[in-house]
PDB file of C-alpha atoms and ligand atoms in Angstrom:
ATOM      1  CA  MET A 166       0.000   0.000   0.000  1.00  0.00           C
ATOM      2  CA  ALA A 167       1.562   3.272  -1.154  1.00  0.00           C
ATOM      3  CA  ASN A 168      -0.285   6.547  -1.139  1.00  0.00           C
ATOM      4  CA  GLY A 169       0.614  10.213  -1.591  1.00  0.00           C
ATOM      5  CA  PRO A 170       1.762  12.673  -4.273  1.00  0.00           C
ATOM      6  CA  GLY A 171       4.713  12.103  -6.635  1.00  0.00           C
ATOM      7  CA  ALA A 172       6.610   9.044  -7.843  1.00  0.00           C
ATOM      8  CA  TYR A 173       7.078   5.840  -5.860  1.00  0.00           C
ATOM      9  CA  THR A 174       9.836   3.243  -6.164  1.00  0.00           C
ATOM     10  CA  ASP A 175       9.117  -0.410  -6.907  1.00  0.00           C
ATOM     11  CA  ASP A 176       9.502  -1.176  -3.206  1.00  0.00           C
ATOM     12  CA  GLY A 177       6.922   1.465  -2.273  1.00  0.00           C
ATOM     13  CA  CYS A 178       9.100   4.412  -1.168  1.00  0.00           C
ATOM     14  CA  ALA A 179       7.797   7.896  -1.922  1.00  0.00           C
ATOM     15  CA  VAL A 180      10.478   9.917  -3.722  1.00  0.00           C
ATOM     16  CA  GLU A 181       9.094  13.152  -2.298  1.00  0.00           C
ATOM     17  CA  VAL A 182       9.589  11.793   1.216  1.00  0.00           C
ATOM     18  CA  TYR A 183      13.106  10.411   0.751  1.00  0.00           C
ATOM     19  CA  ARG A 184      14.442  13.588  -0.872  1.00  0.00           C
ATOM     20  CA  ARG A 185      13.396  15.420   2.301  1.00  0.00           C
ATOM     21  CA  LEU A 186      14.501  13.015   5.022  1.00  0.00           C
ATOM     22  CA  PRO A 187      17.358  14.303   7.171  1.00  0.00           C
ATOM     23  CA  VAL A 188      20.586  12.290   7.118  1.00  0.00           C
ATOM     24  CA  GLY A 189      20.984  12.216  10.906  1.00  0.00           C
ATOM     25  CA  GLU A 190      23.406   9.931  12.758  1.00  0.00           C
ATOM     26  CA  ASP A 191      23.845   7.497   9.854  1.00  0.00           C
ATOM     27  CA  LEU A 192      26.279   9.916   8.205  1.00  0.00           C
ATOM     28  CA  HIS A 193      28.614   9.841  11.214  1.00  0.00           C
ATOM     29  CA  VAL A 194      28.490   6.051  11.473  1.00  0.00           C
ATOM     30  CA  ILE A 195      29.589   5.655   7.858  1.00  0.00           C
ATOM     31  CA  HIS A 196      32.151   8.470   7.927  1.00  0.00           C
ATOM     32  CA  LEU A 197      33.750   7.015  11.060  1.00  0.00           C
ATOM     33  CA  VAL A 198      34.181   3.615   9.414  1.00  0.00           C
ATOM     34  CA  ALA A 199      35.326   5.133   6.102  1.00  0.00           C
ATOM     35  CA  GLY A 200      38.018   7.447   7.484  1.00  0.00           C
ATOM     36  CA  GLU A 201      39.142  10.183   5.086  1.00  0.00           C
ATOM     37  CA  GLY A 202      38.791  10.193   1.297  1.00  0.00           C
ATOM     38  CA  ALA A 203      37.385   6.689   0.886  1.00  0.00           C
ATOM     39  CA  THR A 204      35.678   5.172  -2.111  1.00  0.00           C
ATOM     40  CA  ILE A 205      32.118   4.309  -1.085  1.00  0.00           C
ATOM     41  CA  LEU A 206      29.409   2.318  -2.850  1.00  0.00           C
ATOM     42  CA  ASP A 207      25.892   3.134  -1.610  1.00  0.00           C
ATOM     43  CA  LEU A 208      23.483   0.354  -2.616  1.00  0.00           C
ATOM     44  CA  GLY A 209      19.817   1.422  -2.714  1.00  0.00           C
ATOM     45  CA  ALA A 210      20.888   5.037  -2.391  1.00  0.00           C
ATOM     46  CA  GLY A 211      17.492   6.576  -3.099  1.00  0.00           C
ATOM     47  CA  ALA A 212      17.631  10.360  -3.429  1.00  0.00           C
ATOM     48  CA  GLY A 213      21.183  10.524  -2.070  1.00  0.00           C
ATOM     49  CA  ARG A 214      20.339  11.139   1.592  1.00  0.00           C
ATOM     50  CA  LEU A 215      23.622   9.420   2.552  1.00  0.00           C
ATOM     51  CA  ALA A 216      25.557   9.541  -0.732  1.00  0.00           C
ATOM     52  CA  ASP A 217      25.520  13.319  -1.178  1.00  0.00           C
ATOM     53  CA  PRO A 218      26.632  14.329   2.329  1.00  0.00           C
ATOM     54  CA  LEU A 219      29.323  11.617   2.183  1.00  0.00           C
ATOM     55  CA  SER A 220      30.551  13.145  -1.099  1.00  0.00           C
ATOM     56  CA  LEU A 221      30.638  16.564   0.538  1.00  0.00           C
ATOM     57  CA  LEU A 222      32.827  15.076   3.287  1.00  0.00           C
ATOM     58  CA  GLY A 223      35.411  14.243   0.611  1.00  0.00           C
ATOM     59  CA  HIS A 224      34.560  10.620  -0.198  1.00  0.00           C
ATOM     60  CA  ARG A 225      34.210   9.383  -3.776  1.00  0.00           C
ATOM     61  CA  VAL A 226      30.710   7.928  -3.744  1.00  0.00           C
ATOM     62  CA  VAL A 227      28.763   5.866  -6.263  1.00  0.00           C
ATOM     63  CA  ALA A 228      25.008   5.845  -5.616  1.00  0.00           C
ATOM     64  CA  VAL A 229      23.120   2.838  -6.996  1.00  0.00           C
ATOM     65  CA  ASP A 230      19.363   2.567  -7.260  1.00  0.00           C
ATOM     66  CA  ASP A 231      16.849   1.133  -9.710  1.00  0.00           C
ATOM     67  CA  SER A 232      14.612   4.192  -9.421  1.00  0.00           C
ATOM     68  CA  ALA A 233      15.415   6.874 -12.006  1.00  0.00           C
ATOM     69  CA  GLU A 234      13.104   9.274 -10.130  1.00  0.00           C
ATOM     70  CA  MET A 235      15.123   8.861  -6.941  1.00  0.00           C
ATOM     71  CA  LEU A 236      18.471   9.248  -8.691  1.00  0.00           C
ATOM     72  CA  THR A 237      17.518  12.590 -10.301  1.00  0.00           C
ATOM     73  CA  HIS A 238      17.772  14.107  -6.816  1.00  0.00           C
ATOM     74  CA  VAL A 239      21.363  12.936  -6.271  1.00  0.00           C
ATOM     75  CA  THR A 240      23.527  15.990  -6.850  1.00  0.00           C
ATOM     76  CA  HIS A 241      27.094  15.189  -5.705  1.00  0.00           C
ATOM     77  CA  ALA A 242      27.651  11.425  -5.894  1.00  0.00           C
ATOM     78  CA  ARG A 243      28.058   9.565  -9.182  1.00  0.00           C
ATOM     79  CA  THR A 244      24.872   7.640  -9.985  1.00  0.00           C
ATOM     80  CA  VAL A 245      24.325   4.201 -11.499  1.00  0.00           C
ATOM     81  CA  ARG A 246      20.821   2.997 -12.256  1.00  0.00           C
ATOM     82  CA  SER A 247      20.712  -0.730 -11.616  1.00  0.00           C
ATOM     83  CA  ARG A 248      19.116  -3.431  -9.557  1.00  0.00           C
ATOM     84  CA  ILE A 249      21.514  -4.153  -6.709  1.00  0.00           C
ATOM     85  CA  GLU A 250      21.420  -7.871  -7.513  1.00  0.00           C
ATOM     86  CA  HIS A 251      22.602  -7.246 -11.101  1.00  0.00           C
ATOM     87  CA  LEU A 252      25.334  -4.760 -10.292  1.00  0.00           C
ATOM     88  CA  ASP A 253      28.794  -5.774 -11.481  1.00  0.00           C
ATOM     89  CA  LEU A 254      31.049  -2.711 -11.584  1.00  0.00           C
ATOM     90  CA  PRO A 255      34.658  -3.055 -12.766  1.00  0.00           C
ATOM     91  CA  THR A 256      35.967  -1.523  -9.507  1.00  0.00           C
ATOM     92  CA  THR A 257      35.888  -2.387  -5.832  1.00  0.00           C
ATOM     93  CA  PHE A 258      35.347   0.046  -2.942  1.00  0.00           C
ATOM     94  CA  ASP A 259      36.818   0.771   0.477  1.00  0.00           C
ATOM     95  CA  VAL A 260      33.312   0.832   1.926  1.00  0.00           C
ATOM     96  CA  VAL A 261      30.086  -0.734   0.672  1.00  0.00           C
ATOM     97  CA  VAL A 262      26.860   0.458   2.282  1.00  0.00           C
ATOM     98  CA  LEU A 263      23.640  -1.572   2.218  1.00  0.00           C
ATOM     99  CA  ALA A 264      21.331   0.734   4.163  1.00  0.00           C
ATOM    100  CA  SER A 265      17.625   1.018   4.877  1.00  0.00           C
ATOM    101  CA  HIS A 266      17.119  -2.525   6.234  1.00  0.00           C
ATOM    102  CA  LEU A 267      17.072  -4.004   2.718  1.00  0.00           C
ATOM    103  CA  ILE A 268      18.740  -7.076   4.230  1.00  0.00           C
ATOM    104  CA  ASN A 269      15.525  -7.864   6.149  1.00  0.00           C
ATOM    105  CA  ASN A 270      13.974  -8.800   2.790  1.00  0.00           C
ATOM    106  CA  PRO A 271      11.548 -11.707   3.290  1.00  0.00           C
ATOM    107  CA  CYS A 272      13.146 -13.718   0.453  1.00  0.00           C
ATOM    108  CA  GLU A 273      16.278 -15.692   1.371  1.00  0.00           C
ATOM    109  CA  ARG A 274      17.446 -15.839  -2.262  1.00  0.00           C
ATOM    110  CA  ARG A 275      17.150 -12.046  -2.578  1.00  0.00           C
ATOM    111  CA  ARG A 276      19.137 -11.577   0.633  1.00  0.00           C
ATOM    112  CA  HIS A 277      21.833 -13.861  -0.757  1.00  0.00           C
ATOM    113  CA  GLN A 278      21.959 -11.818  -3.975  1.00  0.00           C
ATOM    114  CA  LEU A 279      22.264  -8.553  -2.019  1.00  0.00           C
ATOM    115  CA  LEU A 280      25.112  -9.973   0.058  1.00  0.00           C
ATOM    116  CA  LEU A 281      26.863 -11.307  -3.055  1.00  0.00           C
ATOM    117  CA  THR A 282      26.769  -7.806  -4.563  1.00  0.00           C
ATOM    118  CA  VAL A 283      28.255  -6.370  -1.368  1.00  0.00           C
ATOM    119  CA  ALA A 284      31.060  -8.980  -1.398  1.00  0.00           C
ATOM    120  CA  ARG A 285      31.716  -8.563  -5.150  1.00  0.00           C
ATOM    121  CA  HIS A 286      32.342  -4.824  -4.741  1.00  0.00           C
ATOM    122  CA  LEU A 287      34.333  -4.821  -1.523  1.00  0.00           C
ATOM    123  CA  ALA A 288      38.082  -4.172  -1.867  1.00  0.00           C
ATOM    124  CA  ALA A 289      40.528  -6.449  -0.040  1.00  0.00           C
ATOM    125  CA  GLY A 290      40.674  -4.993   3.461  1.00  0.00           C
ATOM    126  CA  GLY A 291      37.486  -3.015   2.816  1.00  0.00           C
ATOM    127  CA  ARG A 292      34.529  -2.748   5.156  1.00  0.00           C
ATOM    128  CA  ALA A 293      30.850  -3.170   4.498  1.00  0.00           C
ATOM    129  CA  LEU A 294      28.084  -1.592   6.548  1.00  0.00           C
ATOM    130  CA  VAL A 295      24.801  -3.468   6.496  1.00  0.00           C
ATOM    131  CA  GLN A 296      21.863  -1.782   8.192  1.00  0.00           C
ATOM    132  CA  TRP A 297      19.307  -4.202   9.594  1.00  0.00           C
ATOM    133  CA  HIS A 298      16.322  -4.351  11.869  1.00  0.00           C
ATOM    134  CA  PRO A 299      17.675  -6.396  14.789  1.00  0.00           C
ATOM    135  CA  PRO A 300      15.349  -8.831  16.601  1.00  0.00           C
ATOM    136  CA  VAL A 301      14.895  -6.343  19.474  1.00  0.00           C
ATOM    137  CA  TRP A 302      13.330  -3.905  16.984  1.00  0.00           C
ATOM    138  CA  PHE A 303      10.716  -6.538  16.092  1.00  0.00           C
ATOM    139  CA  ASP A 304      10.113  -7.201  19.789  1.00  0.00           C
ATOM    140  CA  SER A 305       9.421  -3.525  20.471  1.00  0.00           C
ATOM    141  CA  LEU A 306       7.033  -3.154  17.531  1.00  0.00           C
ATOM    142  CA  SER A 307       5.114  -6.340  18.217  1.00  0.00           C
ATOM    143  CA  ALA A 308       4.689  -5.129  21.792  1.00  0.00           C
ATOM    144  CA  GLY A 309       2.659  -2.266  20.281  1.00  0.00           C
ATOM    145  CA  ASP A 310       5.415   0.309  20.699  1.00  0.00           C
ATOM    146  CA  VAL A 311       4.652   2.252  17.498  1.00  0.00           C
ATOM    147  CA  TRP A 312       6.581   5.401  16.668  1.00  0.00           C
ATOM    148  CA  ASP A 313       5.100   8.798  16.275  1.00  0.00           C
ATOM    149  CA  GLU A 314       7.930  11.301  16.098  1.00  0.00           C
ATOM    150  CA  ALA A 315       9.197  14.388  14.319  1.00  0.00           C
ATOM    151  CA  LEU A 316      12.356  13.781  12.270  1.00  0.00           C
ATOM    152  CA  GLY A 317      15.076  16.400  12.194  1.00  0.00           C
ATOM    153  CA  ASP A 318      14.616  20.107  11.678  1.00  0.00           C
ATOM    154  CA  MET A 319      12.523  19.507   8.542  1.00  0.00           C
ATOM    155  CA  ASN A 320       9.774  18.563  10.981  1.00  0.00           C
ATOM    156  CA  ILE A 321       8.636  15.484   9.127  1.00  0.00           C
ATOM    157  CA  GLN A 322       6.211  13.564  11.302  1.00  0.00           C
ATOM    158  CA  VAL A 323       6.616   9.782  11.093  1.00  0.00           C
ATOM    159  CA  ALA A 324       4.112   7.309  12.507  1.00  0.00           C
ATOM    160  CA  VAL A 325       4.054   3.515  12.270  1.00  0.00           C
ATOM    161  CA  SER A 326       0.808   1.600  12.607  1.00  0.00           C
ATOM    162  CA  ALA A 327      -1.038  -1.533  11.467  1.00  0.00           C
ATOM    163  CA  VAL A 328       1.702  -3.771  12.810  1.00  0.00           C
ATOM    164  CA  ARG A 329       0.892  -7.426  12.170  1.00  0.00           C
ATOM    165  CA  GLU A 330       3.214 -10.373  12.738  1.00  0.00           C
ATOM    166  CA  ASP A 331       2.975 -13.691  10.990  1.00  0.00           C
ATOM    167  CA  GLY A 332       5.811 -15.926  12.103  1.00  0.00           C
ATOM    168  CA  ALA A 333       9.068 -14.185  11.185  1.00  0.00           C
ATOM    169  CA  LEU A 334       7.313 -11.672   8.917  1.00  0.00           C
ATOM    170  CA  LEU A 335       6.099  -8.299  10.100  1.00  0.00           C
ATOM    171  CA  ASP A 336       3.744  -6.047   8.122  1.00  0.00           C
ATOM    172  CA  ALA A 337       3.374  -2.395   9.032  1.00  0.00           C
ATOM    173  CA  VAL A 338       2.383   0.942   7.561  1.00  0.00           C
ATOM    174  CA  VAL A 339       4.519   4.081   7.879  1.00  0.00           C
ATOM    175  CA  ARG A 340       2.861   7.465   7.472  1.00  0.00           C
ATOM    176  CA  TYR A 341       4.945  10.567   6.819  1.00  0.00           C
ATOM    177  CA  VAL A 342       3.465  14.053   7.111  1.00  0.00           C
ATOM    178  CA  PHE A 343       5.332  17.114   5.860  1.00  0.00           C
ATOM    179  CA  ARG A 344       3.668  20.534   5.865  1.00  0.00           C
ATOM    180  CA  GLY A 345       0.176  19.068   5.754  1.00  0.00           C
ATOM    181  CA  THR A 346       0.886  16.506   2.975  1.00  0.00           C
ATOM    182  CA  ALA A 347       0.778  12.812   3.875  1.00  0.00           C
ATOM    183  CA  TRP A 348       2.424   9.761   2.293  1.00  0.00           C
ATOM    184  CA  THR A 349       1.877   6.178   3.402  1.00  0.00           C
ATOM    185  CA  HIS A 350       4.089   3.199   2.742  1.00  0.00           C
ATOM    186  CA  GLY A 351       3.231  -0.395   3.630  1.00  0.00           C
ATOM    187  CA  PHE A 352       6.116  -2.802   4.055  1.00  0.00           C
ATOM    188  CA  THR A 353       6.921  -6.389   5.010  1.00  0.00           C
ATOM    189  CA  THR A 354      10.150  -7.122   6.804  1.00  0.00           C
ATOM    190  CA  ARG A 355      11.652 -10.358   8.113  1.00  0.00           C
ATOM    191  CA  ARG A 356      12.985 -11.056  11.571  1.00  0.00           C
ATOM    192  CA  ILE A 357      16.416 -12.682  11.251  1.00  0.00           C
ATOM    193  CA  LEU A 358      18.641 -13.860  14.066  1.00  0.00           C
ATOM    194  CA  LEU A 359      22.203 -12.567  14.034  1.00  0.00           C
ATOM    195  CA  ARG A 360      23.680 -16.070  13.771  1.00  0.00           C
ATOM    196  CA  ASP A 361      21.441 -16.843  10.759  1.00  0.00           C
ATOM    197  CA  LEU A 362      22.429 -13.604   9.056  1.00  0.00           C
ATOM    198  CA  GLN A 363      26.068 -14.406   9.771  1.00  0.00           C
ATOM    199  CA  LEU A 364      25.604 -17.811   8.094  1.00  0.00           C
ATOM    200  CA  GLU A 365      23.923 -16.197   5.096  1.00  0.00           C
ATOM    201  CA  ALA A 366      26.733 -13.660   4.879  1.00  0.00           C
ATOM    202  CA  ARG A 367      29.369 -16.393   5.068  1.00  0.00           C
ATOM    203  CA  ALA A 368      27.683 -18.161   2.146  1.00  0.00           C
ATOM    204  CA  ALA A 369      28.222 -14.949   0.173  1.00  0.00           C
ATOM    205  CA  GLY A 370      31.864 -14.620   1.245  1.00  0.00           C
ATOM    206  CA  LEU A 371      31.384 -12.102   4.064  1.00  0.00           C
ATOM    207  CA  ALA A 372      32.003 -12.173   7.796  1.00  0.00           C
ATOM    208  CA  ILE A 373      29.565 -10.110   9.873  1.00  0.00           C
ATOM    209  CA  HIS A 374      31.183  -8.977  13.112  1.00  0.00           C
ATOM    210  CA  PRO A 375      29.046  -9.341  16.256  1.00  0.00           C
ATOM    211  CA  PRO A 376      27.845  -5.914  17.474  1.00  0.00           C
ATOM    212  CA  ASP A 377      28.471  -4.742  21.072  1.00  0.00           C
ATOM    213  CA  ASP A 378      24.825  -3.911  21.591  1.00  0.00           C
ATOM    214  CA  PRO A 379      21.822  -5.992  20.384  1.00  0.00           C
ATOM    215  CA  ALA A 380      19.955  -2.806  19.426  1.00  0.00           C
ATOM    216  CA  VAL A 381      22.652  -1.650  17.009  1.00  0.00           C
ATOM    217  CA  THR A 382      21.288  -1.293  13.466  1.00  0.00           C
ATOM    218  CA  TRP A 383      24.587  -1.030  11.533  1.00  0.00           C
ATOM    219  CA  LEU A 384      26.520  -4.283  11.197  1.00  0.00           C
ATOM    220  CA  LEU A 385      30.142  -4.319  10.105  1.00  0.00           C
ATOM    221  CA  ALA A 386      31.202  -6.949   7.579  1.00  0.00           C
ATOM    222  CA  THR A 387      34.483  -7.833   5.922  1.00  0.00           C
ATOM    223  CA  ILE A 388      35.563 -10.362   3.306  1.00  0.00           C
ATOM    224  CA  SER A 389      35.706 -13.777   5.005  1.00  0.00           C
TER     225      SER A 389
HETATM  226  C1  SAM B 280      13.918   3.058   1.834  1.00  0.00           C
HETATM  227  S1  SAM B 280      14.667   3.793   0.416  1.00  0.00           S
HETATM  228  C2  SAM B 280      16.146   4.361   1.156  1.00  0.00           C
HETATM  229  C3  SAM B 280      17.031   5.214   0.342  1.00  0.00           C
HETATM  230  C4  SAM B 280      18.359   5.591   1.002  1.00  0.00           C
HETATM  231  N1  SAM B 280      19.151   4.396   1.328  1.00  0.00           N
HETATM  232  C5  SAM B 280      18.146   6.386   2.262  1.00  0.00           C
HETATM  233  O1  SAM B 280      18.540   5.905   3.325  1.00  0.00           O
HETATM  234  O2  SAM B 280      17.604   7.478   2.179  1.00  0.00           O
HETATM  235  C6  SAM B 280      15.171   2.316  -0.426  1.00  0.00           C
HETATM  236  C7  SAM B 280      15.749   2.571  -1.809  1.00  0.00           C
HETATM  237  O3  SAM B 280      16.325   1.369  -2.270  1.00  0.00           O
HETATM  238  C8  SAM B 280      15.962   1.151  -3.606  1.00  0.00           C
HETATM  239  N2  SAM B 280      15.978  -0.302  -3.802  1.00  0.00           N
HETATM  240  C9  SAM B 280      15.346  -1.232  -3.050  1.00  0.00           C
HETATM  241  N3  SAM B 280      15.636  -2.454  -3.482  1.00  0.00           N
HETATM  242  C10 SAM B 280      16.460  -2.296  -4.559  1.00  0.00           C
HETATM  243  C11 SAM B 280      17.115  -3.198  -5.432  1.00  0.00           C
HETATM  244  N4  SAM B 280      16.967  -4.518  -5.283  1.00  0.00           N
HETATM  245  N5  SAM B 280      17.901  -2.696  -6.417  1.00  0.00           N
HETATM  246  C12 SAM B 280      18.050  -1.350  -6.558  1.00  0.00           C
HETATM  247  N6  SAM B 280      17.456  -0.451  -5.751  1.00  0.00           N
HETATM  248  C13 SAM B 280      16.675  -0.926  -4.757  1.00  0.00           C
HETATM  249  C14 SAM B 280      14.617   1.784  -3.780  1.00  0.00           C
HETATM  250  O4  SAM B 280      14.386   2.146  -5.124  1.00  0.00           O
HETATM  251  C15 SAM B 280      14.726   2.991  -2.844  1.00  0.00           C
HETATM  252  O5  SAM B 280      15.169   4.126  -3.508  1.00  0.00           O
END
């Protein structure tokens, strides 16, 4: 279910929402791992929320997305329009970013393909950052702890509702409101245990390092 003005991506994201979302803490997490002047591949980059500020910090960033409408808003990073699964660039990168919980995809084969793309583009000694919904996130939502918060100084209101769990799958609806205009986005996401994700990553040639805190959403991975 996707509703609201403007274009939507195949996975139901409103372009007009993502071009307005603030970058927040995610920028610092990636910059800290990247160091100075890194080459960074941002998979599922959307409107460049991460890719553009990372470019402005001096990194050489390639933003990949299959939505042409999203990519038109990327102003500083280089853009490549492609499905992540099909991406096969002739170069590797110091840092590969798979953000936005794409790894919680319900389909195991799709997750494997995403991880293979990460591994294929990671330089020897490089580091990948995979953003996931950890199990504790599912626990909090299924306990009825829905968000309703204002994001950043753009004052975008975000609310999550209609949470329904069916085994490992969770369906929910996010509603964004910006200056009186509303967009809704329904999504399905899969609960995955860390050890299972580590096994899936290993099958793709990656080692996911155990995080210090079970609530951490960015996982660090290297070539195994
Ligand atoms: C939730 S948005 C997030 C965008 C950006 N990562 C951010 O944090 O603002 C997810 C983006 O990933 C893209 N995407 C999802 N699955 C994809 C795939 N398999 N191949 C290419 N792009 C994909 C969508 O088109 C969308 O722009």
